[in-house]
Coordinates of N, CA, C and O in Angstrom, one line a residue:
M581 N -62.9 25.4 -12.4 CA -62.6 24.0 -12.5 C -61.5 23.7 -13.4 O -60.6 22.9 -13.2
T582 N -61.5 24.4 -14.6 CA -60.4 24.3 -15.6 C -59.1 24.7 -15.0 O -58.0 24.1 -15.2
A583 N -59.1 25.8 -14.1 CA -57.8 26.2 -13.5 C -57.3 25.2 -12.6 O -56.1 25.0 -12.4
L584 N -58.2 24.5 -11.9 CA -57.8 23.4 -11.0 C -57.1 22.3 -11.7 O -56.0 21.9 -11.3
F585 N -57.6 21.9 -12.8 CA -57.0 20.8 -13.6 C -55.7 21.3 -14.2 O -54.7 20.5 -14.4
A586 N -55.6 22.6 -14.6 CA -54.4 23.1 -15.2 C -53.3 23.0 -14.1 O -52.1 22.7 -14.4
G587 N -53.6 23.4 -12.9 CA -52.6 23.3 -11.8 C -52.1 21.9 -11.6 O -51.0 21.6 -11.3
V588 N -53.1 21.0 -11.6 CA -52.7 19.5 -11.4 C -51.8 19.1 -12.6 O -50.9 18.4 -12.4
R589 N -52.1 19.5 -13.8 CA -51.3 19.1 -15.0 C -49.9 19.7 -14.9 O -49.0 19.0 -15.2
R590 N -49.8 21.0 -14.4 CA -48.5 21.6 -14.3 C -47.7 20.8 -13.2 O -46.5 20.6 -13.3
M591 N -48.3 20.4 -12.2 CA -47.7 19.7 -11.1 C -47.2 18.3 -11.6 O -46.1 17.9 -11.3
S592 N -47.9 17.7 -12.5 CA -47.5 16.4 -13.1 C -46.3 16.6 -14.0 O -45.4 15.7 -14.0
V593 N -46.2 17.7 -14.7 CA -45.1 17.9 -15.6 C -43.9 18.1 -14.7 O -42.8 17.6 -15.0
R594 N -44.0 18.9 -13.6 CA -42.8 19.1 -12.7 C -42.4 17.8 -12.1 O -41.2 17.5 -12.0
E595 N -43.4 17.1 -11.6 CA -43.0 15.8 -11.0 C -42.4 14.8 -12.1 O -41.4 14.1 -11.7
A596 N -42.9 14.9 -13.3 CA -42.3 14.0 -14.4 C -40.8 14.5 -14.6 O -39.9 13.6 -14.8
G597 N -40.6 15.8 -14.6 CA -39.2 16.3 -14.8 C -38.3 15.9 -13.7 O -37.1 15.5 -13.9
L598 N -38.8 16.0 -12.4 CA -38.1 15.6 -11.3 C -37.8 14.1 -11.3 O -36.6 13.6 -11.0
E599 N -38.8 13.3 -11.7 CA -38.6 11.8 -11.8 C -37.6 11.5 -12.8 O -36.7 10.6 -12.6
T600 N -37.6 12.2 -14.0 CA -36.6 11.9 -15.0 C -35.2 12.2 -14.5 O -34.3 11.5 -14.8
R601 N -35.0 13.4 -13.8 CA -33.7 13.7 -13.3 C -33.2 12.7 -12.2 O -32.1 12.3 -12.2
V602 N -34.1 12.2 -11.4 CA -33.8 11.2 -10.4 C -33.4 9.9 -11.1 O -32.4 9.3 -10.8
E603 N -34.1 9.5 -12.2 CA -33.7 8.3 -13.0 C -32.4 8.4 -13.6 O -31.6 7.5 -13.6
L604 N -32.1 9.6 -14.2 CA -30.8 9.9 -14.8 C -29.7 9.8 -13.8 O -28.6 9.3 -14.0
G605 N -29.9 10.4 -12.6 CA -28.9 10.4 -11.6 C -28.7 9.0 -11.1 O -27.5 8.6 -10.8
T606 N -29.7 8.2 -10.9 CA -29.6 6.8 -10.5 C -28.8 6.0 -11.5 O -27.9 5.3 -11.2
A607 N -29.1 6.2 -12.8 CA -28.4 5.5 -13.9 C -26.9 5.9 -13.9 O -26.0 5.1 -14.1
E608 N -26.7 7.2 -13.7 CA -25.3 7.7 -13.7 C -24.5 7.1 -12.5 O -23.4 6.7 -12.6
L609 N -25.2 7.1 -11.3 CA -24.6 6.5 -10.1 C -24.3 5.0 -10.4 O -23.2 4.5 -10.0
Q610 N -25.2 4.3 -11.0 CA -25.0 2.9 -11.2 C -23.8 2.7 -12.2 O -23.1 1.7 -12.1
A611 N -23.7 3.5 -13.2 CA -22.6 3.4 -14.2 C -21.3 3.7 -13.5 O -20.3 3.0 -13.7
H612 N -21.2 4.7 -12.6 CA -20.0 4.9 -11.8 C -19.6 3.7 -10.9 O -18.5 3.3 -10.9
E613 N -20.6 3.1 -10.3 CA -20.4 2.0 -9.4 C -19.9 0.8 -10.3 O -19.0 0.1 -9.9
A614 N -20.5 0.6 -11.4 CA -20.1 -0.5 -12.3 C -18.6 -0.3 -12.8 O -17.8 -1.2 -12.8
R615 N -18.3 0.9 -13.1 CA -16.9 1.3 -13.6 C -15.9 1.0 -12.5 O -14.9 0.4 -12.6
F616 N -16.2 1.5 -11.3 CA -15.4 1.3 -10.1 C -15.2 -0.2 -9.8 O -14.1 -0.7 -9.6
S617 N -16.3 -0.9 -9.8 CA -16.2 -2.4 -9.6 C -15.3 -3.1 -10.6 O -14.5 -3.9 -10.3
A618 N -15.5 -2.7 -11.9 CA -14.7 -3.3 -12.9 C -13.2 -3.0 -12.8 O -12.3 -3.9 -13.0
L619 N -12.9 -1.8 -12.4 CA -11.5 -1.4 -12.2 C -10.9 -2.2 -11.0 O -9.8 -2.7 -11.1
V620 N -11.6 -2.3 -9.9 CA -11.1 -3.0 -8.7 C -10.9 -4.5 -9.1 O -10.0 -5.1 -8.7
Q621 N -11.9 -5.1 -9.8 CA -11.9 -6.5 -10.1 C -10.7 -6.8 -11.0 O -10.2 -7.9 -10.9
N622 N -10.3 -5.9 -11.9 CA -9.3 -6.2 -12.9 C -8.0 -5.5 -12.6 O -7.1 -5.5 -13.5
S623 N -7.8 -4.9 -11.5 CA -6.6 -4.2 -11.2 C -5.4 -5.1 -11.0 O -5.6 -6.2 -10.5
S624 N -4.2 -4.7 -11.5 CA -3.1 -5.6 -11.3 C -2.5 -5.4 -9.9 O -1.8 -6.2 -9.4
D625 N -2.8 -4.2 -9.3 CA -2.4 -4.0 -7.9 C -3.5 -4.6 -6.9 O -4.6 -4.7 -7.3
L626 N -3.0 -4.8 -5.7 CA -3.8 -5.4 -4.7 C -4.4 -4.2 -3.8 O -3.6 -3.4 -3.4
V627 N -5.7 -4.2 -3.7 CA -6.3 -3.2 -2.8 C -6.8 -3.9 -1.6 O -7.6 -4.9 -1.7
T628 N -6.4 -3.5 -0.4 CA -6.8 -4.1 0.9 C -7.3 -3.0 1.8 O -6.7 -1.9 1.9
I629 N -8.3 -3.3 2.6 CA -8.8 -2.3 3.6 C -8.8 -3.1 4.9 O -9.2 -4.2 5.0
V630 N -8.1 -2.4 5.9 CA -8.0 -3.0 7.2 C -8.5 -2.0 8.2 O -8.5 -0.8 8.0
D631 N -9.0 -2.5 9.4 CA -9.4 -1.5 10.4 C -8.2 -1.1 11.3 O -7.1 -1.5 11.0
R632 N -8.4 -0.4 12.3 CA -7.3 0.1 13.2 C -6.5 -1.0 13.7 O -5.3 -0.8 14.0
D633 N -7.0 -2.2 14.0 CA -6.3 -3.3 14.5 C -5.7 -4.2 13.5 O -5.2 -5.3 13.7
A634 N -5.7 -3.7 12.2 CA -5.1 -4.4 11.1 C -5.9 -5.7 10.7 O -5.4 -6.6 10.0
T635 N -7.2 -5.7 11.1 CA -8.0 -6.9 10.6 C -8.5 -6.6 9.2 O -9.0 -5.5 8.9
I636 N -8.3 -7.5 8.3 CA -8.7 -7.4 6.9 C -10.2 -7.3 6.8 O -10.9 -8.3 7.1
M637 N -10.6 -6.2 6.2 CA -12.1 -6.0 6.0 C -12.4 -6.3 4.5 O -13.6 -6.7 4.2
F638 N -11.5 -6.0 3.6 CA -11.7 -6.2 2.2 C -10.4 -6.4 1.5 O -9.4 -5.8 1.8
Q639 N -10.4 -7.3 0.5 CA -9.3 -7.5 -0.4 C -9.8 -7.7 -1.8 O -10.8 -8.4 -2.0
S640 N -9.2 -7.0 -2.8 CA -9.6 -7.1 -4.1 C -9.3 -8.5 -4.7 O -8.4 -9.2 -4.1
P641 N -10.0 -8.9 -5.7 CA -9.7 -10.3 -6.3 C -8.3 -10.5 -6.7 O -7.8 -11.6 -6.9
S642 N -7.5 -9.4 -7.0 CA -6.2 -9.5 -7.4 C -5.3 -10.1 -6.4 O -4.1 -10.5 -6.7
V643 N -5.8 -10.3 -5.2 CA -5.0 -11.0 -4.1 C -4.6 -12.4 -4.5 O -3.6 -12.9 -4.2
A644 N -5.4 -13.0 -5.4 CA -5.1 -14.4 -5.9 C -4.0 -14.3 -6.8 O -3.1 -15.2 -6.8
R645 N -3.9 -13.3 -7.6 CA -2.8 -13.1 -8.6 C -1.5 -12.7 -7.9 O -0.4 -13.2 -8.2
V646 N -1.6 -11.7 -7.0 CA -0.4 -11.1 -6.4 C 0.2 -12.0 -5.3 O 1.4 -12.2 -5.3
L647 N -0.7 -12.6 -4.4 CA -0.2 -13.4 -3.3 C -0.7 -14.9 -3.3 O -0.3 -15.6 -2.4
G648 N -1.5 -15.2 -4.2 CA -2.0 -16.6 -4.2 C -2.9 -16.9 -3.0 O -3.1 -18.0 -2.6
W649 N -3.6 -15.8 -2.5 CA -4.5 -16.0 -1.4 C -5.9 -16.0 -1.9 O -6.3 -15.6 -3.0
D650 N -6.8 -16.5 -1.1 CA -8.2 -16.6 -1.3 C -8.9 -15.4 -0.5 O -8.7 -15.3 0.7
T651 N -9.6 -14.6 -1.2 CA -10.2 -13.4 -0.5 C -11.2 -13.8 0.6 O -11.2 -13.1 1.7
E652 N -11.9 -14.9 0.5 CA -12.8 -15.3 1.5 C -12.2 -15.8 2.8 O -12.7 -15.6 3.9
T653 N -11.1 -16.5 2.6 CA -10.4 -17.0 3.8 C -9.6 -16.0 4.5 O -9.3 -16.1 5.7
T654 N -9.1 -14.9 3.8 CA -8.3 -13.9 4.5 C -9.2 -12.8 5.2 O -8.7 -12.2 6.1
Q655 N -10.4 -12.6 4.7 CA -11.2 -11.6 5.3 C -11.5 -11.9 6.8 O -11.8 -13.1 7.2
G656 N -11.2 -10.9 7.7 CA -11.4 -11.1 9.1 C -10.1 -11.6 9.8 O -10.1 -11.7 11.0
T657 N -9.1 -11.8 9.1 CA -7.8 -12.2 9.7 C -6.9 -11.0 9.9 O -7.2 -9.9 9.3
S658 N -5.8 -11.2 10.6 CA -4.9 -10.1 10.9 C -3.9 -9.9 9.8 O -3.1 -10.8 9.4
L659 N -3.7 -8.7 9.3 CA -2.7 -8.4 8.3 C -1.3 -8.5 8.9 O -0.4 -9.0 8.3
V660 N -1.2 -8.0 10.2 CA 0.1 -8.1 10.9 C 0.6 -9.5 11.0 O 1.8 -9.8 10.8
A661 N -0.3 -10.4 11.3 CA 0.1 -11.8 11.4 C 0.6 -12.4 10.1 O 1.4 -13.3 10.1
A662 N 0.1 -11.8 9.0 CA 0.5 -12.3 7.7 C 1.8 -11.8 7.2 O 2.5 -12.5 6.4
I663 N 2.2 -10.6 7.6 CA 3.5 -10.1 7.1 C 4.7 -10.6 7.9 O 4.5 -11.1 9.0
H664 N 5.8 -10.6 7.3 CA 7.1 -11.1 7.8 C 7.3 -10.5 9.2 O 7.1 -9.3 9.4
D665 N 7.8 -11.3 10.1 CA 8.1 -10.8 11.5 C 9.0 -9.6 11.5 O 8.7 -8.7 12.3
S666 N 10.0 -9.5 10.7 CA 10.9 -8.4 10.7 C 10.2 -7.1 10.2 O 10.7 -6.0 10.4
D667 N 9.0 -7.2 9.6 CA 8.3 -6.0 9.1 C 7.1 -5.6 9.9 O 6.4 -4.6 9.7
Q668 N 6.8 -6.4 11.0 CA 5.6 -6.1 11.8 C 5.8 -4.7 12.5 O 4.8 -4.0 12.6
Q669 N 7.0 -4.4 13.0 CA 7.2 -3.1 13.6 C 7.0 -2.0 12.6 O 6.5 -0.9 13.0
V670 N 7.4 -2.2 11.4 CA 7.3 -1.2 10.3 C 5.8 -0.8 10.2 O 5.4 0.3 10.2
W671 N 4.9 -1.9 10.2 CA 3.5 -1.7 10.0 C 3.0 -0.9 11.2 O 2.2 0.1 11.1
R672 N 3.4 -1.3 12.4 CA 2.9 -0.6 13.6 C 3.3 0.9 13.6 O 2.5 1.8 14.0
T673 N 4.5 1.2 13.2 CA 5.0 2.6 13.1 C 4.1 3.4 12.1 O 3.8 4.5 12.4
I674 N 3.8 2.8 11.0 CA 3.0 3.5 10.0 C 1.6 3.8 10.5 O 1.1 4.9 10.4
V675 N 1.0 2.8 11.2 CA -0.3 3.0 11.7 C -0.3 4.1 12.8 O -1.2 5.0 12.8
D676 N 0.7 4.1 13.7 CA 0.8 5.1 14.7 C 0.9 6.5 14.1 O 0.4 7.5 14.6
F677 N 1.7 6.6 13.0 CA 1.9 7.8 12.3 C 0.6 8.3 11.6 O 0.3 9.5 11.7
L678 N -0.1 7.4 11.0 CA -1.3 7.8 10.2 C -2.6 7.9 11.0 O -3.5 8.6 10.6
I679 N -2.7 7.2 12.1 CA -4.0 7.1 12.8 C -4.6 8.5 13.1 O -5.8 8.6 13.1
D680 N -3.8 9.5 13.4 CA -4.3 10.8 13.7 C -4.3 11.7 12.5 O -4.7 12.9 12.6
D681 N -4.0 11.2 11.4 CA -3.9 12.1 10.2 C -4.9 11.6 9.1 O -4.6 10.8 8.2
S682 N -6.1 12.0 9.3 CA -7.2 11.6 8.4 C -6.9 12.0 7.0 O -6.6 13.2 6.7
G683 N -6.9 11.1 6.1 CA -6.5 11.3 4.7 C -5.1 11.3 4.4 O -4.6 11.3 3.3
G684 N -4.2 11.1 5.4 CA -2.8 11.0 5.3 C -2.4 9.7 4.6 O -3.1 8.7 4.6
E685 N -1.2 9.8 4.0 CA -0.6 8.6 3.2 C 0.8 8.4 3.7 O 1.5 9.3 4.2
N686 N 1.2 7.1 3.6 CA 2.6 6.7 3.8 C 2.9 5.6 2.9 O 2.1 4.8 2.5
D687 N 4.2 5.5 2.5 CA 4.7 4.5 1.6 C 5.5 3.5 2.4 O 6.3 3.9 3.3
C688 N 5.3 2.2 2.2 CA 6.1 1.2 3.0 C 6.4 0.0 2.1 O 5.7 -0.2 1.1
R689 N 7.4 -0.7 2.5 CA 7.8 -2.0 1.8 C 7.8 -3.1 2.9 O 8.5 -2.9 3.9
V690 N 7.1 -4.1 2.6 CA 7.0 -5.3 3.6 C 7.1 -6.6 2.8 O 6.8 -6.6 1.6
E691 N 7.4 -7.6 3.5 CA 7.3 -9.0 2.8 C 6.1 -9.7 3.3 O 5.7 -9.7 4.4
G692 N 5.4 -10.2 2.3 CA 4.1 -11.0 2.5 C 4.3 -12.4 2.0 O 4.9 -12.6 1.0
P693 N 3.6 -13.3 2.7 CA 3.7 -14.7 2.2 C 2.9 -15.0 1.0 O 1.8 -14.6 0.9
Y694 N 3.5 -15.7 0.0 CA 2.8 -16.2 -1.1 C 2.0 -17.5 -0.7 O 2.4 -18.1 0.2
G695 N 1.0 -17.8 -1.5 CA 0.2 -19.0 -1.1 C 1.1 -20.3 -1.1 O 0.7 -21.2 -0.4
D696 N 2.2 -20.4 -1.8 CA 3.0 -21.6 -1.8 C 4.1 -21.6 -0.6 O 4.9 -22.5 -0.5
G697 N 4.0 -20.6 0.2 CA 5.0 -20.5 1.4 C 6.2 -19.6 1.1 O 6.9 -19.3 2.1
S698 N 6.4 -19.2 -0.1 CA 7.5 -18.3 -0.4 C 7.1 -16.9 0.0 O 6.0 -16.6 0.3
W699 N 8.1 -16.0 0.1 CA 7.9 -14.6 0.5 C 8.0 -13.7 -0.7 O 8.8 -13.9 -1.6
R700 N 7.1 -12.7 -0.8 CA 7.1 -11.7 -1.9 C 7.3 -10.3 -1.2 O 6.8 -10.0 -0.2
F701 N 8.0 -9.4 -1.9 CA 8.2 -8.1 -1.5 C 7.1 -7.2 -2.0 O 6.8 -7.3 -3.2
L702 N 6.4 -6.5 -1.2 CA 5.3 -5.6 -1.6 C 5.6 -4.2 -1.3 O 6.1 -3.9 -0.2
Q703 N 5.3 -3.3 -2.2 CA 5.4 -1.9 -1.9 C 3.9 -1.4 -1.8 O 3.1 -1.7 -2.7
S704 N 3.6 -0.7 -0.7 CA 2.2 -0.3 -0.5 C 2.2 1.2 -0.2 O 3.0 1.7 0.5
I705 N 1.1 1.8 -0.7 CA 0.7 3.1 -0.3 C -0.4 2.9 0.7 O -1.4 2.3 0.3
V706 N -0.2 3.4 1.9 CA -1.3 3.2 2.9 C -1.9 4.6 3.1 O -1.3 5.6 3.4
T707 N -3.3 4.6 3.0 CA -4.0 5.9 3.1 C -5.0 5.7 4.3 O -5.8 4.7 4.3
N708 N -5.1 6.7 5.2 CA -6.0 6.7 6.3 C -7.4 7.2 5.8 O -7.6 8.4 5.6
L709 N -8.3 6.3 5.6 CA -9.7 6.6 5.3 C -10.7 6.1 6.3 O -11.8 5.7 6.1
I710 N -10.2 6.1 7.6 CA -11.0 5.6 8.7 C -12.2 6.4 8.9 O -13.3 5.9 9.2
H711 N -12.1 7.7 8.7 CA -13.2 8.6 8.9 C -14.1 8.8 7.7 O -15.1 9.5 7.8
E712 N -13.8 8.1 6.6 CA -14.6 8.1 5.4 C -15.7 7.1 5.6 O -15.4 5.9 5.6
P713 N -17.0 7.5 5.7 CA -18.0 6.5 6.0 C -18.1 5.3 5.0 O -18.4 4.2 5.4
S714 N -17.8 5.5 3.8 CA -18.0 4.5 2.8 C -16.8 3.5 2.8 O -16.9 2.4 2.2
V715 N -15.7 3.8 3.5 CA -14.5 3.0 3.6 C -14.3 2.5 5.0 O -14.3 1.3 5.3
G716 N -14.1 3.4 6.0 CA -13.9 3.1 7.4 C -12.7 2.3 7.7 O -12.7 1.5 8.6
G717 N -11.6 2.5 7.1 CA -10.4 1.8 7.4 C -9.1 2.4 6.7 O -9.2 3.4 6.1
L718 N -8.0 1.7 6.9 CA -6.8 2.1 6.2 C -6.8 1.3 4.9 O -7.0 0.1 4.9
V719 N -6.5 2.0 3.8 CA -6.5 1.4 2.5 C -5.1 1.2 2.0 O -4.3 2.2 2.0
L720 N -4.7 0.0 1.6 CA -3.4 -0.3 1.1 C -3.5 -0.6 -0.4 O -4.3 -1.5 -0.8
N721 N -2.8 0.1 -1.2 CA -2.6 -0.2 -2.6 C -1.3 -0.8 -2.7 O -0.3 -0.1 -2.6
S722 N -1.2 -2.1 -3.0 CA 0.1 -2.8 -3.0 C 0.4 -3.4 -4.3 O -0.4 -3.8 -5.1
R723 N 1.7 -3.4 -4.5 CA 2.3 -3.9 -5.8 C 3.4 -4.9 -5.5 O 4.2 -4.6 -4.6
D724 N 3.5 -6.0 -6.2 CA 4.6 -7.0 -6.0 C 5.8 -6.4 -6.7 O 5.8 -6.2 -7.9
I725 N 6.9 -6.2 -5.9 CA 8.1 -5.7 -6.4 C 9.3 -6.7 -6.2 O 10.4 -6.3 -6.2
T726 N 8.9 -8.0 -6.1 CA 9.9 -9.0 -5.8 C 10.9 -9.1 -6.9 O 12.1 -9.2 -6.7
D727 N 10.5 -9.1 -8.2 CA 11.4 -9.2 -9.3 C 12.4 -8.0 -9.3 O 13.6 -8.1 -9.5
Q728 N 11.9 -6.8 -9.1 CA 12.7 -5.6 -9.0 C 13.7 -5.7 -7.9 O 14.9 -5.4 -8.1
K729 N 13.3 -6.1 -6.7 CA 14.1 -6.3 -5.6 C 15.3 -7.3 -5.8 O 16.4 -7.1 -5.5
N730 N 14.9 -8.4 -6.4 CA 15.9 -9.4 -6.8 C 16.9 -8.9 -7.8 O 18.1 -9.2 -7.7
L731 N 16.4 -8.1 -8.8 CA 17.3 -7.5 -9.8 C 18.3 -6.5 -9.1 O 19.5 -6.5 -9.4
E732 N 17.8 -5.7 -8.2 CA 18.6 -4.8 -7.4 C 19.7 -5.5 -6.7 O 20.9 -5.1 -6.7
E733 N 19.4 -6.6 -6.0 CA 20.4 -7.4 -5.3 C 21.4 -8.0 -6.2 O 22.6 -8.1 -5.9
Q734 N 20.9 -8.5 -7.4 CA 21.8 -9.1 -8.3 C 22.8 -8.1 -8.9 O 24.0 -8.3 -8.9
L735 N 22.3 -6.9 -9.2 CA 23.2 -5.8 -9.7 C 24.2 -5.3 -8.6 O 25.3 -5.1 -8.9
R736 N 23.7 -5.3 -7.3 CA 24.6 -4.9 -6.2 C 25.7 -6.0 -6.1 O 26.9 -5.6 -5.9
H737 N 25.3 -7.2 -6.1 CA 26.3 -8.3 -6.0 C 27.4 -8.2 -7.2 O 28.6 -8.3 -6.9
Q738 N 26.9 -8.0 -8.4 CA 27.8 -7.9 -9.5 C 28.7 -6.6 -9.4 O 29.8 -6.7 -9.9
A739 N 28.2 -5.6 -8.8 CA 29.0 -4.4 -8.7 C 30.1 -4.5 -7.7 O 31.2 -3.9 -7.8
F740 N 29.9 -5.4 -6.7 CA 30.9 -5.5 -5.6 C 31.7 -6.8 -5.5 O 32.4 -7.1 -4.6
H741 N 31.4 -7.7 -6.5 CA 32.1 -9.0 -6.5 C 32.7 -9.3 -7.9 O 32.1 -8.9 -8.9
D742 N 33.8 -10.0 -7.9 CA 34.4 -10.4 -9.1 C 33.5 -11.4 -9.8 O 33.1 -12.4 -9.2
T743 N 33.3 -11.3 -11.1 CA 32.4 -12.2 -11.8 C 33.0 -13.6 -12.0 O 32.2 -14.6 -12.0
L744 N 34.3 -13.7 -12.1 CA 34.9 -15.0 -12.2 C 35.0 -15.8 -10.9 O 34.6 -16.9 -10.8
T745 N 35.5 -15.1 -9.9 CA 35.8 -15.8 -8.6 C 34.6 -15.7 -7.6 O 34.5 -16.5 -6.7
G746 N 33.8 -14.6 -7.8 CA 32.7 -14.4 -6.8 C 33.2 -13.7 -5.5 O 32.5 -13.4 -4.6
L747 N 34.5 -13.4 -5.5 CA 35.1 -12.7 -4.3 C 34.8 -11.2 -4.3 O 34.6 -10.7 -5.4
A748 N 34.9 -10.6 -3.1 CA 34.7 -9.2 -3.0 C 35.7 -8.5 -3.9 O 36.9 -8.9 -3.9
N749 N 35.3 -7.4 -4.5 CA 36.3 -6.6 -5.4 C 36.7 -5.3 -4.7 O 36.3 -5.0 -3.5
R750 N 37.4 -4.5 -5.4 CA 38.0 -3.3 -4.9 C 36.8 -2.3 -4.5 O 36.9 -1.6 -3.5
A751 N 35.8 -2.3 -5.2 CA 34.6 -1.3 -4.9 C 34.0 -1.7 -3.6 O 33.7 -0.8 -2.8
L752 N 33.9 -3.0 -3.3 CA 33.3 -3.3 -2.0 C 34.3 -3.0 -0.9 O 33.9 -2.5 0.2
F753 N 35.6 -3.2 -1.1 CA 36.6 -2.9 -0.1 C 36.6 -1.4 0.2 O 36.6 -1.0 1.3
S754 N 36.5 -0.6 -0.9 CA 36.4 0.9 -0.7 C 35.2 1.3 0.0 O 35.3 2.2 0.9
E755 N 34.1 0.7 -0.3 CA 32.8 1.1 0.5 C 33.0 0.8 1.9 O 32.6 1.6 2.8
H756 N 33.5 -0.4 2.2 CA 33.6 -0.8 3.6 C 34.6 0.1 4.4 O 34.5 0.4 5.5
L757 N 35.7 0.4 3.7 CA 36.7 1.3 4.2 C 36.1 2.7 4.6 O 36.4 3.2 5.6
E758 N 35.4 3.2 3.6 CA 34.7 4.5 3.9 C 33.8 4.5 5.1 O 33.7 5.4 5.9
Q759 N 33.0 3.4 5.2 CA 32.1 3.2 6.3 C 32.9 3.1 7.6 O 32.5 3.8 8.6
A760 N 34.0 2.4 7.6 CA 34.8 2.3 8.8 C 35.4 3.6 9.2 O 35.4 4.0 10.4
V761 N 35.8 4.4 8.3 CA 36.4 5.7 8.5 C 35.3 6.6 9.1 O 35.6 7.4 10.1
R762 N 34.1 6.6 8.5 CA 33.0 7.4 9.1 C 32.6 7.0 10.5 O 32.4 7.9 11.3
R763 N 32.6 5.7 10.7 CA 32.3 5.3 12.1 C 33.3 5.7 13.1 O 33.0 6.1 14.2
R764 N 34.6 5.6 12.7 CA 35.7 6.0 13.5 C 35.6 7.4 13.8 O 35.8 7.9 15.0
G765 N 35.3 8.3 12.8 CA 35.2 9.7 13.0 C 34.0 10.0 14.0 O 34.2 10.9 14.9
R766 N 32.9 9.3 13.9 CA 31.8 9.6 14.8 C 32.2 9.2 16.2 O 31.9 9.9 17.2
N767 N 32.8 8.0 16.4 CA 33.2 7.5 17.7 C 34.2 8.5 18.3 O 34.2 8.7 19.5
R768 N 35.2 9.0 17.5 CA 36.2 9.9 18.0 C 35.5 11.2 18.5 O 35.9 11.7 19.6
R769 N 34.5 11.7 17.7 CA 33.9 13.0 18.2 C 33.1 12.7 19.5 O 33.1 13.6 20.3
R770 N 32.4 11.6 19.6 CA 31.7 11.3 20.8 C 32.7 11.2 22.0 O 32.4 11.7 23.1
T771 N 33.8 10.5 21.8 CA 34.8 10.4 22.9 C 35.3 11.7 23.3 O 35.4 12.0 24.5
C772 N 35.6 12.6 22.3 CA 36.2 13.9 22.6 C 35.1 14.8 23.3 O 35.5 15.5 24.3
S773 N 33.9 14.7 22.9 CA 32.9 15.5 23.6 C 32.6 15.0 25.0 O 32.2 15.7 25.9
A774 N 32.7 13.7 25.2 CA 32.5 13.1 26.6 C 33.6 13.5 27.5 O 33.4 13.7 28.7
L775 N 34.8 13.8 27.0 CA 36.0 14.2 27.8 C 35.8 15.6 28.3 O 36.4 16.0 29.3
H776 N 35.2 16.4 27.5 CA 35.1 17.9 27.8 C 34.0 18.2 28.7 O 33.1 18.0 29.1

């Protein structure tokens, strides 16, 4: 009888050890989830998940900061419909490229509307996680680069225009001349090859 109770007691100790490990694993998993949630909630970048048809399945709360959008009203809407008309083909090309490349990534720049009706330039890394059960879509990590883009345009204008008159300068003339010479050379080669 004593041997029987000893076996039961050993079983209880094993079960207690297993239960402790399960509790520690659960606590560790909860800590990881809480950390991930805090990172997504406070990220300066926008995280968006869309399905194959570009329907928005998830947007991080930073969408309010980055684009002035409300996460609840955008969920279930089309991302393609939201981006600028001139960038919609860019999006379709990226999806076509990524759709068969599980885990593949692509970098793109598109214009998205801000809540006040203005347009913002976004740089996005698009990752195909459609086959990842916990995600099930294309993940966009997007950053507002409008200020950077405007500064680039301002510097380009200053490089090619006179600061006093605003007229095109010699550098712009040289660039246009070089482009014209290159085009002329390409056209001449095409014409020559067509004649032969």
